[in-house]
XYZ file of N, CA and C in Angstrom:
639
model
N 236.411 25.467 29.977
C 237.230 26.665 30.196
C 236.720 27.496 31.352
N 235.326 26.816 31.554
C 235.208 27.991 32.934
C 235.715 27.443 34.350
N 235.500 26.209 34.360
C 236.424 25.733 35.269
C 237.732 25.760 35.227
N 238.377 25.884 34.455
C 239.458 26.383 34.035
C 240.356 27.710 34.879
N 239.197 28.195 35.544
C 239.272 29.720 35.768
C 240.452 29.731 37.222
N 240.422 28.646 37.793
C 240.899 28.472 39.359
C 242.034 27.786 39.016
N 242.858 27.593 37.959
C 244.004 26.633 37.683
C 245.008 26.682 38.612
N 244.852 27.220 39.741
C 246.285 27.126 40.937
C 246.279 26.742 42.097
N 245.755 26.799 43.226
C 246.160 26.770 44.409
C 246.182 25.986 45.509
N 245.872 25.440 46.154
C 245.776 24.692 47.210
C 246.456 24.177 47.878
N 247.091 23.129 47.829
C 247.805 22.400 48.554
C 249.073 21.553 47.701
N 249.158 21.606 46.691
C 250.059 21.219 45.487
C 249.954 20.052 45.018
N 248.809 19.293 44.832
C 248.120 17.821 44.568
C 246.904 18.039 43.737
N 247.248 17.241 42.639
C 246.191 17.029 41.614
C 244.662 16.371 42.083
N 244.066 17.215 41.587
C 242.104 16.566 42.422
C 241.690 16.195 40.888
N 241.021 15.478 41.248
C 240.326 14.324 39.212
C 239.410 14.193 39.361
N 238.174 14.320 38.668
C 236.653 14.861 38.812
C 236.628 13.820 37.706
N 234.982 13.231 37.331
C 234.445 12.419 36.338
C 233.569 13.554 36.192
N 232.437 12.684 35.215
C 231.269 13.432 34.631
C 231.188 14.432 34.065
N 229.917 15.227 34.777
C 230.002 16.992 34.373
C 230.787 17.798 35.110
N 231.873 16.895 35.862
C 232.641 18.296 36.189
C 233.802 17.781 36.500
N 234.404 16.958 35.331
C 235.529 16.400 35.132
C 236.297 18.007 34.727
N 235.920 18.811 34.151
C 236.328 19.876 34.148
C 237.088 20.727 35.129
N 236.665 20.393 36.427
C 237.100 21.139 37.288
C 239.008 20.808 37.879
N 239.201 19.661 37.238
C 240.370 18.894 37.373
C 241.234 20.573 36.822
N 240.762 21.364 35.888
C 241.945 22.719 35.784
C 241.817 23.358 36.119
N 240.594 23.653 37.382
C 240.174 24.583 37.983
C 240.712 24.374 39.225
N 241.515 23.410 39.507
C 241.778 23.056 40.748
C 242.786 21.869 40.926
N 243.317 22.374 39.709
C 245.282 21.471 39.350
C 246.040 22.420 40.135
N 246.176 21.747 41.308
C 246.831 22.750 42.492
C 248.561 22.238 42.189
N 248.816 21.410 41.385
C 250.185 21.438 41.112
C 250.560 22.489 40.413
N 249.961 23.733 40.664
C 250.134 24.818 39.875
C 251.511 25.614 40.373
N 251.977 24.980 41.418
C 253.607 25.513 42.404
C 254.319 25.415 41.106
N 254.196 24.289 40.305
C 255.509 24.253 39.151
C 255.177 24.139 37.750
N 254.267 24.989 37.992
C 253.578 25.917 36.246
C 254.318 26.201 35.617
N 255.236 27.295 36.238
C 256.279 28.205 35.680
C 257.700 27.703 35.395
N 258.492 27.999 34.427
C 259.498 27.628 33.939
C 260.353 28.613 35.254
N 261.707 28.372 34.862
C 262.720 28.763 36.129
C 263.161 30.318 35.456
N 262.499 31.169 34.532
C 262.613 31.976 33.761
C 261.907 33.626 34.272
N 261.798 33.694 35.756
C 260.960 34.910 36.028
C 259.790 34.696 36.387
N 259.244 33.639 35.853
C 257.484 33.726 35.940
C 257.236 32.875 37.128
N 256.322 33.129 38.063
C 256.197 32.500 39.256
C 256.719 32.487 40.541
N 256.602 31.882 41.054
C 257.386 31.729 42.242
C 259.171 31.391 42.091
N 260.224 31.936 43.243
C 261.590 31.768 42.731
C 261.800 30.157 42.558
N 262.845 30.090 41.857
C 262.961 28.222 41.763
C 264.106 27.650 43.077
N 263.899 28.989 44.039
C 265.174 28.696 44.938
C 263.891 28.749 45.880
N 262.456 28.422 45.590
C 261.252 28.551 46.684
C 260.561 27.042 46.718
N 261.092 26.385 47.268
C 260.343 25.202 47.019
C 258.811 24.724 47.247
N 258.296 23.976 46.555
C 256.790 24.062 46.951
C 256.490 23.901 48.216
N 256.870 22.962 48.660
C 256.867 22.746 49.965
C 256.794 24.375 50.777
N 257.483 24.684 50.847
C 258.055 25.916 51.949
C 257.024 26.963 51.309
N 256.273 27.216 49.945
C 255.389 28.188 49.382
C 254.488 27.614 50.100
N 254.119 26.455 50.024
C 252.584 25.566 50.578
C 252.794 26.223 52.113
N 253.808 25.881 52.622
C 254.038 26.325 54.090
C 253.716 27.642 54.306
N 254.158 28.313 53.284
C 254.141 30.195 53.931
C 252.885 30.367 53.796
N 251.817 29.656 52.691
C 250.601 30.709 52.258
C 249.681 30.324 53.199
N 249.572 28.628 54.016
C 248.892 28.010 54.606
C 249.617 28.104 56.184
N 250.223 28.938 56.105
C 250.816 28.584 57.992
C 250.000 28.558 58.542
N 248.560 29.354 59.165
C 248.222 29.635 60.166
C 247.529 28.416 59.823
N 247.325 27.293 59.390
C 246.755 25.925 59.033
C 245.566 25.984 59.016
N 244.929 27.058 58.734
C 243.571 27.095 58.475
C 242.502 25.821 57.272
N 241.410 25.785 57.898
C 241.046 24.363 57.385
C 240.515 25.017 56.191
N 240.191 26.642 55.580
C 239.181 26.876 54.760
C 240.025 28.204 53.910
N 240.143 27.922 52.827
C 240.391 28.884 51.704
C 239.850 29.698 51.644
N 239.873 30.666 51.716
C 238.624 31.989 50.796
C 239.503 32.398 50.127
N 238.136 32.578 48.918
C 238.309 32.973 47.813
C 237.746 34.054 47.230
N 238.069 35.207 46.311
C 237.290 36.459 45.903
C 237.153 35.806 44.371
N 236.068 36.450 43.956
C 235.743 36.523 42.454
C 235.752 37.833 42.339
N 236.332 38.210 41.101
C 235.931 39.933 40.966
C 235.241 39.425 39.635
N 233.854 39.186 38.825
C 233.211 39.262 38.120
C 232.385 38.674 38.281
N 231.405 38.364 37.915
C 230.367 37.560 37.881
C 229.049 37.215 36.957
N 229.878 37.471 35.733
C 229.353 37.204 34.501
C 229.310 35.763 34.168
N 229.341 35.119 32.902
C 229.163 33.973 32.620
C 230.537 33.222 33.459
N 231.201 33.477 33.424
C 232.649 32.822 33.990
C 232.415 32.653 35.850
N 232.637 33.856 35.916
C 232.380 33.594 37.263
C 230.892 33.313 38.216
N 229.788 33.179 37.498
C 229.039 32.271 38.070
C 229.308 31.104 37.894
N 229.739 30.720 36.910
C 230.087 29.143 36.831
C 231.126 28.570 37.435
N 231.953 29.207 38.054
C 232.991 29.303 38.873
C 232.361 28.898 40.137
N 231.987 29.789 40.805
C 230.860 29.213 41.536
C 230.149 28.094 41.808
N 229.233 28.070 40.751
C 228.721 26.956 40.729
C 229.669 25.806 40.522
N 230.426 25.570 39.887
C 230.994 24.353 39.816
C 231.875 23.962 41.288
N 232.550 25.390 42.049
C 233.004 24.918 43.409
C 231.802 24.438 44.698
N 230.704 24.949 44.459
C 229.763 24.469 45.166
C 228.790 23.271 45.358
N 228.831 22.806 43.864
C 228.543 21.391 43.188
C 229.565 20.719 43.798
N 230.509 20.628 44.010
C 231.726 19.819 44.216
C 232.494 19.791 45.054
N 231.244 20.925 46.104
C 232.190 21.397 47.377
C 232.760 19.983 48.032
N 232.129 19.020 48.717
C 232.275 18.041 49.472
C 233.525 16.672 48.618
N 233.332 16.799 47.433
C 235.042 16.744 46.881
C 235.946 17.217 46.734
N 236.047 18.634 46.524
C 236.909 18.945 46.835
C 237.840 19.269 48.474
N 236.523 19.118 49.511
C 237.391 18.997 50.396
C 237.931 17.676 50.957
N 237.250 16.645 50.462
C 237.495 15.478 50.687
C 238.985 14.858 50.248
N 239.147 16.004 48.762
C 240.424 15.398 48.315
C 241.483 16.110 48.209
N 241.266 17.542 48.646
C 242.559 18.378 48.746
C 242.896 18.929 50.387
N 241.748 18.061 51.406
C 242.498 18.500 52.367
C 241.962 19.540 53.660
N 241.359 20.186 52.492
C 240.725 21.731 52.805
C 239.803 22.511 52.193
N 238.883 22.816 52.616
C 237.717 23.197 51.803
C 237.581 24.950 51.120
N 237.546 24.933 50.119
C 237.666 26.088 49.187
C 236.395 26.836 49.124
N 236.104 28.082 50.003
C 235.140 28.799 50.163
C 234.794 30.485 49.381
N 234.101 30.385 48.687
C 233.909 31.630 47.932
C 233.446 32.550 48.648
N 234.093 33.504 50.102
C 233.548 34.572 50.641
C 232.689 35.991 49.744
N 233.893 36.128 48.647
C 233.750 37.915 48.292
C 233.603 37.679 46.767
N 233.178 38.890 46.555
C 232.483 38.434 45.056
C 232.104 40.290 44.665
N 232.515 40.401 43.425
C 232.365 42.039 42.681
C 231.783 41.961 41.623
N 230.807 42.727 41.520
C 230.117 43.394 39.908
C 229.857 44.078 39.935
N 229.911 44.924 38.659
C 229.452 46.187 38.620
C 228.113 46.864 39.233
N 227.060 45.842 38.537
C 225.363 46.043 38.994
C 224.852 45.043 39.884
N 224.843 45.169 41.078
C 224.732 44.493 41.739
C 223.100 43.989 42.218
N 222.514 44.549 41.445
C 220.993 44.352 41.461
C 220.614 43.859 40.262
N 221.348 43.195 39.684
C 221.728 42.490 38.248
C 221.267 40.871 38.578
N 220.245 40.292 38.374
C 220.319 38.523 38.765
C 221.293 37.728 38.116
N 222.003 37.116 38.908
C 223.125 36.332 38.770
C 222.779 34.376 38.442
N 223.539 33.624 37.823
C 223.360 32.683 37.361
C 223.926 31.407 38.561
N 224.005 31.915 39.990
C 224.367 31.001 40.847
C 223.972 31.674 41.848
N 224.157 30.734 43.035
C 223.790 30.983 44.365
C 224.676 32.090 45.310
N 224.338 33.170 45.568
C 225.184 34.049 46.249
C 225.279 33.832 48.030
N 224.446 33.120 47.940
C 224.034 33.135 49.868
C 225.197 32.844 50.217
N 225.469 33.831 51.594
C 226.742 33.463 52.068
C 228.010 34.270 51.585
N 228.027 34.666 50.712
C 228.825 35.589 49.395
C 228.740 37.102 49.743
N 229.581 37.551 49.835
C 229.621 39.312 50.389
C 230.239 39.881 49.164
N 229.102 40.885 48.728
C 228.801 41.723 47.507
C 229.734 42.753 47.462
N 229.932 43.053 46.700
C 231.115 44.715 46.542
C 230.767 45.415 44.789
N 230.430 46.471 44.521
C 230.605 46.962 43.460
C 232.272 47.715 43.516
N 232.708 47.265 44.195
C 234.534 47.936 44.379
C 235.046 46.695 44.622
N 235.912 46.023 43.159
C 236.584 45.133 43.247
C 238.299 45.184 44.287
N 238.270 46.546 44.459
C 239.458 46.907 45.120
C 239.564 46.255 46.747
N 237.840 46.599 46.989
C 237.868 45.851 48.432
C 238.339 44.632 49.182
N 238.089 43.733 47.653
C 238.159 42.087 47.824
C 239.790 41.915 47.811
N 240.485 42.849 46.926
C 241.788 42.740 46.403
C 242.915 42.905 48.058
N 241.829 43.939 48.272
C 242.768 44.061 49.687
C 242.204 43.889 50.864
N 241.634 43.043 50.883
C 240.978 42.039 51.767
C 242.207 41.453 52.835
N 242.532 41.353 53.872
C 243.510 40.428 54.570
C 242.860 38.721 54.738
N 241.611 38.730 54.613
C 240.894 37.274 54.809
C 241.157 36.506 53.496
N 240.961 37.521 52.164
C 240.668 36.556 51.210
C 242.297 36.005 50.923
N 242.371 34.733 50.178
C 243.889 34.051 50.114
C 243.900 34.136 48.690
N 243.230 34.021 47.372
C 243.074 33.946 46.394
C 242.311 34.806 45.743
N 242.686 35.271 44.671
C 241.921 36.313 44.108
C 242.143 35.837 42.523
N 240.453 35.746 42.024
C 239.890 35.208 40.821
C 239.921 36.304 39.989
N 240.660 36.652 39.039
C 240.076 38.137 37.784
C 239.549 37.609 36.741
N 238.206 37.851 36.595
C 236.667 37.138 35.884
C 236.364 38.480 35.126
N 236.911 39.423 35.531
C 236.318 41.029 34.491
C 236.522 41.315 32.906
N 237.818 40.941 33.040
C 237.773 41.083 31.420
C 238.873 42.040 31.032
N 239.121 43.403 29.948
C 239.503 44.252 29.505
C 240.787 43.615 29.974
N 241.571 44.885 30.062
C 243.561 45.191 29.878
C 243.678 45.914 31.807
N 243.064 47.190 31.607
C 243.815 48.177 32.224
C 243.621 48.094 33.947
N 241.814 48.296 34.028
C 241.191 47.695 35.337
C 241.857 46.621 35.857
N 241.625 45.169 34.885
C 242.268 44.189 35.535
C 243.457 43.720 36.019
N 244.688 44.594 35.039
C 245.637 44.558 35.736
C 246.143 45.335 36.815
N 245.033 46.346 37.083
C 245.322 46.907 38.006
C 245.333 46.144 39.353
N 244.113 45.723 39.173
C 243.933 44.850 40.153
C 244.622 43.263 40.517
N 245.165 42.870 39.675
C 245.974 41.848 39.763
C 247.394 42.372 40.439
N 247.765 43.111 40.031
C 248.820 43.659 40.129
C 248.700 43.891 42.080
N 247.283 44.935 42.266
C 247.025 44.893 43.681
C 247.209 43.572 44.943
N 246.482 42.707 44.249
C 246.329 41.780 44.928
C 247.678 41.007 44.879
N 248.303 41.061 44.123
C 249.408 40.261 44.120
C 250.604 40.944 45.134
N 250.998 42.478 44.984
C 251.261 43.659 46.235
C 250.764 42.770 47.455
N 250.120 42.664 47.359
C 249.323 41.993 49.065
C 249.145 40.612 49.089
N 250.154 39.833 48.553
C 250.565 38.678 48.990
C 249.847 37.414 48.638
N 248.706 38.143 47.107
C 247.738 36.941 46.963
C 248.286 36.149 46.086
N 247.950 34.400 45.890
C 247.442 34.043 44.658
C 246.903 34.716 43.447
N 246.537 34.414 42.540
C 245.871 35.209 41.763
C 245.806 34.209 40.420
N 244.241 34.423 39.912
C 243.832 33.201 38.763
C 243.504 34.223 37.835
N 243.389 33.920 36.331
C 242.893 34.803 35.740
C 242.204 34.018 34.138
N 241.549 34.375 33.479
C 241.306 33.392 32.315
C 241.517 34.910 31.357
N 241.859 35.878 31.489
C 241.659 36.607 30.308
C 242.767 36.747 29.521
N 242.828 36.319 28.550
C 243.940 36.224 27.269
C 244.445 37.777 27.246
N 243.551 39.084 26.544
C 244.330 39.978 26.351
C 245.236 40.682 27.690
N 244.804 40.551 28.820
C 245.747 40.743 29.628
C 246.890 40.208 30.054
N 247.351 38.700 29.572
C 248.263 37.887 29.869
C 248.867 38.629 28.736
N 248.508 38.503 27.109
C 249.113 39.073 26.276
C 249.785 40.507 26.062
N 249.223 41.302 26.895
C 249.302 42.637 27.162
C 250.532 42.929 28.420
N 250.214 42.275 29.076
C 250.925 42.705 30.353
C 251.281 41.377 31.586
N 251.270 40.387 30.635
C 252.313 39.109 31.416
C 253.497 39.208 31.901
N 254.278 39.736 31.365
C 255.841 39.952 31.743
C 255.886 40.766 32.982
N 255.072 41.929 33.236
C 255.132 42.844 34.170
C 253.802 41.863 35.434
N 253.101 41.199 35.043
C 252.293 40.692 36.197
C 253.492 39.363 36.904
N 253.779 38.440 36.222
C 254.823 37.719 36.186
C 256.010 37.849 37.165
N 256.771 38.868 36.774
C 257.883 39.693 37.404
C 257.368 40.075 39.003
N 256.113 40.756 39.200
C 255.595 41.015 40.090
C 255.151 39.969 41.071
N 254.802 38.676 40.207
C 254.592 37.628 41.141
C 255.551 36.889 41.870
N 257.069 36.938 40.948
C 258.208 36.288 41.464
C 258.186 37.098 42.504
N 258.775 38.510 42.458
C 259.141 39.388 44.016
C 258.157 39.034 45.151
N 257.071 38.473 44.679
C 256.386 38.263 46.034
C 256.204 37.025 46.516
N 256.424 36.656 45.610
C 256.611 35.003 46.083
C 255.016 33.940 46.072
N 254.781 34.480 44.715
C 253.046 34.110 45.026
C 252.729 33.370 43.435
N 251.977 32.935 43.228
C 251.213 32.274 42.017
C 250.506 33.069 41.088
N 250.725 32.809 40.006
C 249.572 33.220 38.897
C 249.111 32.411 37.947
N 248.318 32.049 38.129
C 247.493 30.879 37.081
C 246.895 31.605 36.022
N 247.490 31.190 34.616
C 246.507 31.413 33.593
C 246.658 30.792 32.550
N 246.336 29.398 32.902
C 246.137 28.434 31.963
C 244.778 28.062 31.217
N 243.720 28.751 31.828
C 242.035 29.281 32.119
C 242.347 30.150 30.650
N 243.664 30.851 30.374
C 243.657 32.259 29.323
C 244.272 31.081 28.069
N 244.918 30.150 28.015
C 245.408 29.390 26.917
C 244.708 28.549 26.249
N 244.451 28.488 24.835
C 244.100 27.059 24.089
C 242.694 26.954 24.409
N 241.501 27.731 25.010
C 240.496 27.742 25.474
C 240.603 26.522 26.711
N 241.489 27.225 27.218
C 241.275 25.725 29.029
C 242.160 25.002 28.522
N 242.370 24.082 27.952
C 243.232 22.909 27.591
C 244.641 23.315 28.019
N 245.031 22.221 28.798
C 245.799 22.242 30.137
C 247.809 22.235 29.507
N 247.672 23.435 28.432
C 249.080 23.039 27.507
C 250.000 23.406 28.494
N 249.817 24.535 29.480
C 251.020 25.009 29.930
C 251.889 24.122 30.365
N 251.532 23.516 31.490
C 251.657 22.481 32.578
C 252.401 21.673 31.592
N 251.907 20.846 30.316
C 252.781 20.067 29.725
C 253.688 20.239 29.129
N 253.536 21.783 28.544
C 254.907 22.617 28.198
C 256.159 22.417 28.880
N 255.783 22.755 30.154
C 257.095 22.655 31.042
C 257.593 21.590 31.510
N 256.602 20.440 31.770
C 256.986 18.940 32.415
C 257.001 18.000 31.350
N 256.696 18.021 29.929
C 256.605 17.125 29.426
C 257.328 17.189 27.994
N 257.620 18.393 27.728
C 257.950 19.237 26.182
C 259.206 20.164 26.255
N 259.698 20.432 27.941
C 260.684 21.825 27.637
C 261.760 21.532 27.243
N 262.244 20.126 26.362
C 263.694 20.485 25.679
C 263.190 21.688 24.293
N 262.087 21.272 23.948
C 261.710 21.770 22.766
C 261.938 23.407 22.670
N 261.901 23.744 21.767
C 262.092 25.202 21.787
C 260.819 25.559 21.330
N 260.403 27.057 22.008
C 258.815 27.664 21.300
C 259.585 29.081 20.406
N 259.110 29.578 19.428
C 259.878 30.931 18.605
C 258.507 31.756 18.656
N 257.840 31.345 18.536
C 256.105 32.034 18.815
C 254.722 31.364 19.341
């Protein structure tokens, strides 16, 4: 589930990991363009992946950046597992996925991964409205903060991953809604079933079925 945390973006092609970090296969199921049912959530269904892949990647840049706003157990391992795996994942999606920006509260706090290279912020707001970063990770936790900030970053044209359940539960419909008008992604399949990859099969493999709760 902590790899779990990155369930969206890239280039719209599935990457498949063995071993200890066969995990990362949901951290980086970039077929995440057609997560969403044709129901509000996501990108419009009149947006084809193609042409989303096109808008977010025009300037064809070879390197992703990425923000973490936490860096507790989740998002060091976040980390760590993109850095373990850096040289596969660029090998197999194309383009290499770089963790520039990174937020915690205490920043003189020792952290459970390698920061070198990583630009610190105790103001997650900074990273949110960042013009460099392309993706923005919410690793914090609570309801109110985080959707604030999701909500921000998504205003400004980001991606956006999230693993926290009570905020999807709380305020999905309104993050959702917000993501269609902009034409951008929200992954939170990291927030379902502890990681286990139901959404995705919900929609491609299960949606005659009906869900009531």
């Amino acid at each position: 589930w902590i790899a779990a945390a990155l369930n969206v973006v890239v280039i719209g092609k599935s990457v498949a990991f063995s071993s200890d970090s066969e995990d990362i296969t949901k951290l980086l199921n970039v077929g995440v363009f057609d997560t969403y049912s044709d129901r509000g959530y996501g990108p419009p269904s009149n947006l084809s992946r193609a042409k989303l892949i096109e808008r977010t990647f025009m300037n064809d840049r070879a390197k992703v950046n990425i923000g973490i706003l936490g860096l507790g157990t989740v998002g060091s391992g976040t980390i760590n597992l993109l850095a373990r795996n850096a040289d596969e994942i660029s090998r197999r999606a194309g383009r290499t996925l770089k963790v520039t920006q990174a937020s915690a509260r205490d920043l003189s706090r020792p952290r459970a991964c390698n920061l070198d290279g990583i630009k610190l912020t105790s103001d997650p707001f900074k990273i949110v409205n960042d013009p460099s970063v392309d993706i923005v990770v919410e690793l914090i936790g609570g309801i109110d903060a985080a959707n604030d900030l999701m909500i921000e970053a998504i205003a400004n044209g980001k991606h956006v991953v999230t693993a926290n359940k009570a905020l999807v539960a709380e305020r999905g419909n309104e993050i959702f809604l917000a993501a269609s008008r902009m034409q951008v992604v929200v992954a939170f399949e990291a927030a379902v079933a502890g990681g286990i990859p139901i959404i995705r099969t919900i929609k491609s493999s299960i949606f005659l079925n009906k869900f009531l709760a």
